[in-house]
mmCIF file of C-alpha atoms and ligand atoms in Angstrom:
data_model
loop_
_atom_site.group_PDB
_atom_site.id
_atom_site.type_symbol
_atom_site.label_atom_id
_atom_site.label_comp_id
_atom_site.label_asym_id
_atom_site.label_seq_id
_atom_site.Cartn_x
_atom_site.Cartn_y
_atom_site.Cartn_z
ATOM 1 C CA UNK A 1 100.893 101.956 73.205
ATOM 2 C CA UNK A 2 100.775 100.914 76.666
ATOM 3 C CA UNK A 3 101.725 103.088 79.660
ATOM 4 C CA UNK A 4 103.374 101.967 82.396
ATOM 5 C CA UNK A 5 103.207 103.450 86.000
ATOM 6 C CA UNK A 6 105.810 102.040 88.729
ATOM 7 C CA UNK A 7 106.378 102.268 92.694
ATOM 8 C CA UNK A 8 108.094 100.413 95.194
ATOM 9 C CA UNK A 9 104.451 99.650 96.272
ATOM 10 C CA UNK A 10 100.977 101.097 96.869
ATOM 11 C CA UNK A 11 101.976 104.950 96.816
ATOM 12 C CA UNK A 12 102.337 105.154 92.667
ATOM 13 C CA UNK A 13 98.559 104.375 92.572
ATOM 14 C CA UNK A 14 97.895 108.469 93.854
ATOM 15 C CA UNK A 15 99.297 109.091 90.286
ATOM 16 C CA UNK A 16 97.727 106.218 88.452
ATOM 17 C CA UNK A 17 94.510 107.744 89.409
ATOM 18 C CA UNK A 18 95.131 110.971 88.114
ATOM 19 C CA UNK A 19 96.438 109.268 84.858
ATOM 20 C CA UNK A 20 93.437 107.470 84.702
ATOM 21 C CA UNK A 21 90.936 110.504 84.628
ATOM 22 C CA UNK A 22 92.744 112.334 82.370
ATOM 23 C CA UNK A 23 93.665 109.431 79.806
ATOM 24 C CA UNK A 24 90.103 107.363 80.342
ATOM 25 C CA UNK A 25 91.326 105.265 76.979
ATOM 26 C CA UNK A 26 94.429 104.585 77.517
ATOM 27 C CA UNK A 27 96.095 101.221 78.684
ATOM 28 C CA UNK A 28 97.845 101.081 81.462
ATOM 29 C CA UNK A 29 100.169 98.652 83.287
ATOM 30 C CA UNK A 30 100.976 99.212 87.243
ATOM 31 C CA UNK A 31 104.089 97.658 89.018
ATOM 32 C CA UNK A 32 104.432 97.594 92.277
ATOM 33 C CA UNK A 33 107.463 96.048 93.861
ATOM 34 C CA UNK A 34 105.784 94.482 97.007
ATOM 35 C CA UNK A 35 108.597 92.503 97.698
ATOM 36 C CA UNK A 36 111.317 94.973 97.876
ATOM 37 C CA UNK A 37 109.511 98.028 99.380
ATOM 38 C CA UNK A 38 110.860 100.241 101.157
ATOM 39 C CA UNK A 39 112.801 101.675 98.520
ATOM 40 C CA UNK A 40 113.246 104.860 101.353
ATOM 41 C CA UNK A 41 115.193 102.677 103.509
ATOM 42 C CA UNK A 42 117.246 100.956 100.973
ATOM 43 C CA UNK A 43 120.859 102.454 99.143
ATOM 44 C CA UNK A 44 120.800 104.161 95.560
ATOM 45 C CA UNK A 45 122.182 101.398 93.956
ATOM 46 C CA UNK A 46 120.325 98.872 95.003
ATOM 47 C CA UNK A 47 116.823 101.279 94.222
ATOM 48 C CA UNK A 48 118.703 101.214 90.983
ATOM 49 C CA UNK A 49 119.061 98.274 90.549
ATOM 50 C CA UNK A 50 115.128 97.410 91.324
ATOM 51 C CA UNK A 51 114.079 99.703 89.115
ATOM 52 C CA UNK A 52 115.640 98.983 86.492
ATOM 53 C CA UNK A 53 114.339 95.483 86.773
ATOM 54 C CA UNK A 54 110.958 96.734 86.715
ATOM 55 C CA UNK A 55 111.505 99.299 84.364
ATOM 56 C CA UNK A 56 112.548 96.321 81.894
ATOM 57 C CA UNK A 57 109.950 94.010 83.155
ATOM 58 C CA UNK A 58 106.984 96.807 81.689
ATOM 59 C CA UNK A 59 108.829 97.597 78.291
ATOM 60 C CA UNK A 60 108.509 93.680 77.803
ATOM 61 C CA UNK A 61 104.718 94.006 78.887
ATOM 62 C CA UNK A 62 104.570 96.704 75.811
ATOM 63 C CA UNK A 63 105.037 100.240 77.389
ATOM 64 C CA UNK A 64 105.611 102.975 75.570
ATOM 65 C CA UNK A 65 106.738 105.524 78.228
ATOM 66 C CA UNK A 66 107.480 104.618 82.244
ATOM 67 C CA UNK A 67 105.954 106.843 84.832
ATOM 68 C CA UNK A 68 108.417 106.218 88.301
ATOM 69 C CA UNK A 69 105.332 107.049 90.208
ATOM 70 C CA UNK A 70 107.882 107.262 93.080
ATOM 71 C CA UNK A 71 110.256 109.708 94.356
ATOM 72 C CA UNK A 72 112.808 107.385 95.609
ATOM 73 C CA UNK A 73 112.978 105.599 92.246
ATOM 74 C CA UNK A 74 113.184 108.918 90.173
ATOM 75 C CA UNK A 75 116.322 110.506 92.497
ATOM 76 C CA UNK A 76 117.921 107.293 92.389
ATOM 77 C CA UNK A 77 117.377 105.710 88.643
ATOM 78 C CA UNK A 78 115.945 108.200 86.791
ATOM 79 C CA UNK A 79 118.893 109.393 84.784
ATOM 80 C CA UNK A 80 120.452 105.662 84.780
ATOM 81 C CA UNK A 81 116.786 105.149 82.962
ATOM 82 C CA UNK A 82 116.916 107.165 80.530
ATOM 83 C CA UNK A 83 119.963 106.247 79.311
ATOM 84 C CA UNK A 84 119.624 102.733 79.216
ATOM 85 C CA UNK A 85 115.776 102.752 77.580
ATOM 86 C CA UNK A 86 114.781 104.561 74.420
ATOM 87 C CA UNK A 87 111.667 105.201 75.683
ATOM 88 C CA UNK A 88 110.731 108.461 77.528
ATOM 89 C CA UNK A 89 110.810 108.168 81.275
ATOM 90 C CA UNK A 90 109.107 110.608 83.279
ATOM 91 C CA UNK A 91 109.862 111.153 86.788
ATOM 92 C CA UNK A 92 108.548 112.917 89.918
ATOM 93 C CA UNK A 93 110.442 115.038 92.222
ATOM 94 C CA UNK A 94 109.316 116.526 95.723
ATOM 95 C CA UNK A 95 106.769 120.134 94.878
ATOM 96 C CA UNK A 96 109.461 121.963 96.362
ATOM 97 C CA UNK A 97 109.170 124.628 93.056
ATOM 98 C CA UNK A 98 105.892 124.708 93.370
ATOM 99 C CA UNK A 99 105.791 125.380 97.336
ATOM 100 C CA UNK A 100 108.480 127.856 97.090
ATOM 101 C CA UNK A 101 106.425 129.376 94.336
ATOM 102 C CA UNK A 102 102.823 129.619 95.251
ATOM 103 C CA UNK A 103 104.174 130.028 99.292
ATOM 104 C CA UNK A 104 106.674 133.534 99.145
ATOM 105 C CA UNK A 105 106.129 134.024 102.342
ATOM 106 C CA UNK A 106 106.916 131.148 105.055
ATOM 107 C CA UNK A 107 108.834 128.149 105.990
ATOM 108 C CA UNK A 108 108.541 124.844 103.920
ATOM 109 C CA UNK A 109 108.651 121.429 104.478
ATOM 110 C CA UNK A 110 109.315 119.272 102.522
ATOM 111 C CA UNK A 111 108.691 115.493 103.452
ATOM 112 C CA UNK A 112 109.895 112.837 101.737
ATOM 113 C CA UNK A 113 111.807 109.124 102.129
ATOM 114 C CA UNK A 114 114.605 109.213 104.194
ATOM 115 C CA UNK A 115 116.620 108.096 100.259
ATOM 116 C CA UNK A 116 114.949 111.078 98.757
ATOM 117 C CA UNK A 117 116.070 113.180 101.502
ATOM 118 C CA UNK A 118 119.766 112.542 101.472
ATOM 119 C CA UNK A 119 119.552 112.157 97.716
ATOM 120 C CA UNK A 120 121.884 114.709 95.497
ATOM 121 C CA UNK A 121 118.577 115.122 93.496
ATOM 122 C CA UNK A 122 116.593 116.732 96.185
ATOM 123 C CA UNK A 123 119.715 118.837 97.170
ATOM 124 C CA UNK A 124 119.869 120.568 93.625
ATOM 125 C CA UNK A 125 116.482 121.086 93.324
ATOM 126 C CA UNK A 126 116.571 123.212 96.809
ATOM 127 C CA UNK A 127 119.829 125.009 96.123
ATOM 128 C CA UNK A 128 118.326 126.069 92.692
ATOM 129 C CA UNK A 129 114.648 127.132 93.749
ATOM 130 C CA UNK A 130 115.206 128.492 97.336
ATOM 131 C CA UNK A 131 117.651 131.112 97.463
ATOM 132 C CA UNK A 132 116.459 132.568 100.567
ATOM 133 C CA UNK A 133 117.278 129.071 102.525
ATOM 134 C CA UNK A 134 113.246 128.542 103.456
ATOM 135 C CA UNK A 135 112.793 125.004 103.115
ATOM 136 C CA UNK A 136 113.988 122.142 105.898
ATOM 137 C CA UNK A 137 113.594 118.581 104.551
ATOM 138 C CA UNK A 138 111.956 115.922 107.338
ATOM 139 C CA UNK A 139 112.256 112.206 106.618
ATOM 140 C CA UNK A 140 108.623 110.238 107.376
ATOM 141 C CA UNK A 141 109.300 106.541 106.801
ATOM 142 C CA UNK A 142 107.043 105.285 108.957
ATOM 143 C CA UNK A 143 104.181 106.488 106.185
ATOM 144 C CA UNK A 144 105.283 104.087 103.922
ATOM 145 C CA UNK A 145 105.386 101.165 105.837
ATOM 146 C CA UNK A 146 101.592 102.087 107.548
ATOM 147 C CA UNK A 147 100.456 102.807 103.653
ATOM 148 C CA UNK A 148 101.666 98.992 103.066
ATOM 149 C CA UNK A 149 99.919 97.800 106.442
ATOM 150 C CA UNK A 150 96.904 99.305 104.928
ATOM 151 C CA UNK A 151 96.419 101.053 108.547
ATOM 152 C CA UNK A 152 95.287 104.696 108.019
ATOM 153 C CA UNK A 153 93.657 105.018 111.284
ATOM 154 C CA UNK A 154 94.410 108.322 113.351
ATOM 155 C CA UNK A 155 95.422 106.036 116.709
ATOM 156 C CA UNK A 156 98.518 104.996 114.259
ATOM 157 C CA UNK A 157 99.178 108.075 111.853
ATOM 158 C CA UNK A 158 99.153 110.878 115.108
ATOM 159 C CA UNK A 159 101.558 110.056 116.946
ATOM 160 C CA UNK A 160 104.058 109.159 114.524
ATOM 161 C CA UNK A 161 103.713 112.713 112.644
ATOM 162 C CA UNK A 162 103.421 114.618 115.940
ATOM 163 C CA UNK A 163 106.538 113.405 117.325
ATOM 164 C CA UNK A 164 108.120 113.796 113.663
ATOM 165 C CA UNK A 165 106.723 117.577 113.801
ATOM 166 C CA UNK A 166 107.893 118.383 117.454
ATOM 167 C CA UNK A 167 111.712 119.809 116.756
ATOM 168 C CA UNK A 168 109.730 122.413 113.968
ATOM 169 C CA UNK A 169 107.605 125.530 114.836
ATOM 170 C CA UNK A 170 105.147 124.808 112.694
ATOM 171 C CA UNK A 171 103.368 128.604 112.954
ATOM 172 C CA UNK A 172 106.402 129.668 111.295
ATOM 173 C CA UNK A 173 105.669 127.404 107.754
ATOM 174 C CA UNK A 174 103.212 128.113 104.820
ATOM 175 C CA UNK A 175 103.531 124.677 103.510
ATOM 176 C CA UNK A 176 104.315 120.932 103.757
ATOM 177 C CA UNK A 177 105.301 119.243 100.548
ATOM 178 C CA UNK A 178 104.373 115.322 100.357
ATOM 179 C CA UNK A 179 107.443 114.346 98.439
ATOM 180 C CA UNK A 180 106.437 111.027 98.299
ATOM 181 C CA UNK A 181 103.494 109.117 97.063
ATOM 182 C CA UNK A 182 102.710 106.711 100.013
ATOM 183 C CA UNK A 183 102.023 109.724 101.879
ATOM 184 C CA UNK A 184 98.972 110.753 99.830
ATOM 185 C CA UNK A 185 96.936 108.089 101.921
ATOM 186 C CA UNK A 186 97.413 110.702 105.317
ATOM 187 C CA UNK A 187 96.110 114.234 103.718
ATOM 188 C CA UNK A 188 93.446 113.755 105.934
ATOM 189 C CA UNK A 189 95.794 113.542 108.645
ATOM 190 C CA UNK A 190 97.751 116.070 107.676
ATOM 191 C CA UNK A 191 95.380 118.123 107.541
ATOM 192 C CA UNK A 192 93.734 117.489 111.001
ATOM 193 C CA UNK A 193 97.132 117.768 112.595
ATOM 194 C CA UNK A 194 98.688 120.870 110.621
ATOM 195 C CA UNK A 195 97.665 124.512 111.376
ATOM 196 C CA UNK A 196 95.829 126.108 108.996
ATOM 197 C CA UNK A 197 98.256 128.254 107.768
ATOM 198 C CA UNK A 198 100.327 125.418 106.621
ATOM 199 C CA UNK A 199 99.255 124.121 102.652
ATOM 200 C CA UNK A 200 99.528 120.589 101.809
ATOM 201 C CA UNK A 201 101.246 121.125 98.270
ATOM 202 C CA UNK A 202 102.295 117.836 96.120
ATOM 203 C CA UNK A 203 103.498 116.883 92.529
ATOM 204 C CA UNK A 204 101.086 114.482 91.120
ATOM 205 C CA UNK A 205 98.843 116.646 88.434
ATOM 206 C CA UNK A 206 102.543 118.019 87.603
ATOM 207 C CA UNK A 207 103.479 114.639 86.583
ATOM 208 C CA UNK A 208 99.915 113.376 84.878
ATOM 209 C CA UNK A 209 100.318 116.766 83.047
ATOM 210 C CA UNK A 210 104.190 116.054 82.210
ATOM 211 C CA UNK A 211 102.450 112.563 80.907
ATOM 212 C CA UNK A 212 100.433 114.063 78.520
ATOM 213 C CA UNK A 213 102.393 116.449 77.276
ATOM 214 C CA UNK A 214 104.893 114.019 76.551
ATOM 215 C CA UNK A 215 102.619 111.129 74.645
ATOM 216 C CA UNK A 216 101.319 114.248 72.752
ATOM 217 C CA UNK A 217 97.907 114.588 74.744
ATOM 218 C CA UNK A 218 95.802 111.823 74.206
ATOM 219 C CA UNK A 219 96.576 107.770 74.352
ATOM 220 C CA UNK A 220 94.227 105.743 72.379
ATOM 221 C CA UNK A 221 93.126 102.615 73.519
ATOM 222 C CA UNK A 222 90.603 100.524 75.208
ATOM 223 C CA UNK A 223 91.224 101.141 79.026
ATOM 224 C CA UNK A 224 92.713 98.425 80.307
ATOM 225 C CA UNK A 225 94.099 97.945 83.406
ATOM 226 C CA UNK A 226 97.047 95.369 84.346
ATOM 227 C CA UNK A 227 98.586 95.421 87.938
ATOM 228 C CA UNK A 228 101.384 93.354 88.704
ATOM 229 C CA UNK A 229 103.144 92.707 91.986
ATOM 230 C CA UNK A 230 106.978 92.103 91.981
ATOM 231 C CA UNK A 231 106.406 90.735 88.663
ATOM 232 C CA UNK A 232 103.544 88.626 89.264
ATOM 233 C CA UNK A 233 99.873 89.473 88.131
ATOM 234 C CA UNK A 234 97.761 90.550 90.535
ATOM 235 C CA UNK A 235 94.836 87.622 91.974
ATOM 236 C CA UNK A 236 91.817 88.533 92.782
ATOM 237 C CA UNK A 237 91.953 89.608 96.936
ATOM 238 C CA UNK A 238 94.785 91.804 95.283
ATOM 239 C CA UNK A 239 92.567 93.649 92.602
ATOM 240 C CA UNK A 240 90.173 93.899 95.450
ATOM 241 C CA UNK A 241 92.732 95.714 97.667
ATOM 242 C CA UNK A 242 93.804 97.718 94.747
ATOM 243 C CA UNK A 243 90.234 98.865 94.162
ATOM 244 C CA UNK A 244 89.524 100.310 98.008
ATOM 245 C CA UNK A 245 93.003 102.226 98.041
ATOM 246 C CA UNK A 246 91.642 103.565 94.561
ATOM 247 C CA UNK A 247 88.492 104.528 96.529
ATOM 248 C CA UNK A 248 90.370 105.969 99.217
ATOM 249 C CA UNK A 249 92.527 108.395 97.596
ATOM 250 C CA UNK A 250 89.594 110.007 95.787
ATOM 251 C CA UNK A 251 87.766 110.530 98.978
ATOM 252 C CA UNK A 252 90.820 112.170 100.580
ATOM 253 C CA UNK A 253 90.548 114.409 97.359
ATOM 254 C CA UNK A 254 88.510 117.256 99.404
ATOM 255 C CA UNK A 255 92.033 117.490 101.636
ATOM 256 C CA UNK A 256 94.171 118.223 98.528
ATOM 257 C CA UNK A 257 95.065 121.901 98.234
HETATM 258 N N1 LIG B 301 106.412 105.912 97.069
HETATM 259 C C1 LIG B 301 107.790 106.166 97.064
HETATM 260 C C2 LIG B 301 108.136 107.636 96.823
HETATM 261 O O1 LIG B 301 107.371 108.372 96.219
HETATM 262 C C3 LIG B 301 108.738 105.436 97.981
HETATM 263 C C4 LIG B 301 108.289 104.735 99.221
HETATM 264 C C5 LIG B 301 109.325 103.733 99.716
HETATM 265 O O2 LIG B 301 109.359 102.647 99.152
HETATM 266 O O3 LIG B 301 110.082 104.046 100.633
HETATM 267 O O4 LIG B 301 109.190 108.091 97.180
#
């Protein structure tokens, strides 16, 4: 059995990493949906509607179970998914549990897509884990379109999150949740920019473990890799491209909490 991993674009490969190191023998399909990202920026149905698409494009490639290694995609198409495939479908939601949980004490943020944000999904998820009102939800769109650029540098990233930062007191929070998985490229800006007393806290073990636990632990196989943009396999300058984000994220692994 194959797995396959999906995004609207780059961000899914944060979890594909993890998925990789903990499944070394699996074989794995990634889909990212080039053409159509930003799914932030876009309605529910037509996220829906994209993922679905993809969703059906991987099944026909051979996987087993679909990882929406995306936020958007999961609080927009995740149920519709799971009813239409009879495969299992695991999603990712923003840490907010998680924050709320390891953070008692303190304001959270929780960042996400500006979709995710206004999304019903998100809403539930904070009205059932946060009784004591704590967490404030701030939309950061412009890290998903940088992510795509491929332009990490601080000249770029700083000013867009310190003006996104400015209405909140940020002395007054214990955590930041990156609720989406573009925005696993700027730890180490988060980091340089946050006070210390703010955590970074995100999802993506949660989901790698959710994996696993669903395939039953292991996935036997013979490691290999397919990556496919919008439907089309990926040439070589894009395996290459593929390859230094991969490098990327596991050097901004010292920044993860
Ligand atoms: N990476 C996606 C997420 O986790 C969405 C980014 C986008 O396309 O707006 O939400």
């Amino acid at each position: 059995m194959k797995l396959g991993f999906f995004d609207s674009g780059i961000g899914g490969l944060s979890v594909y990493r993890l998925a990789r190191k903990a499944l070394p023998e699996a074989d794995l399909i990634y889909y990212a949906d080039t053409d159509n990202v930003p799914y932030g920026e876009k309605s529910e149905s037509e996220v829906t509607r994209l993922a679905d698409e993809a969703a059906c494009f991987l099944v026909d490639k051979g996987a087993g179970a679909i990882v929406l290694a995306c936020n958007t995609a999961t609080s927009a198409a995740a149920g519709y998914l799971r009813e239409k495939l009879n495969i299992p479908v695991i999603g990712m939601e923003p840490a907010v549990k998680k924050a709320v949980e390891e953070h008692p004490d303190g304001r959270i943020l929780a960042s996400a897509t500006p979709l995710t944000c206004r999304g019903d999904k998100l809403r539930r998820l904070i009205d059932r884990v946060d009784s004591e009102g704590r967490v404030d939800t701030l939309p950061l769109p412009g890290l998903v379109r940088l992510a795509e650029e491929g332009n990490f540098s601080p000249e770029a990233v700083k000013p867009y999150l310190e003006k996104a930062f400015s209405p909140f007191d940020l002395t007054k929070y214990s955590a930041i949740v990156l609720g989406c998985t573009h925005f696993l490229y700027f730890t180490d800006s988060f980091r340089r920019l946050l006070p210390e007393n703010v955590s970074i806290v995100h999802g993506n073990d949660g989901t790698v473990n959710q994996l696993k636990r669903i395939i039953g632990g292991s996935c036997p196989g013979n490691s290999r890799e397919e990556y496919y943009f919008s439907g089309r396999p990926a040439g070589n300058a894009e395996l290459s491209k593929i390859k230094l984000l991969l490098k990327r994220l596991e050097e901004l692994e010292e920044y993860d909490a």
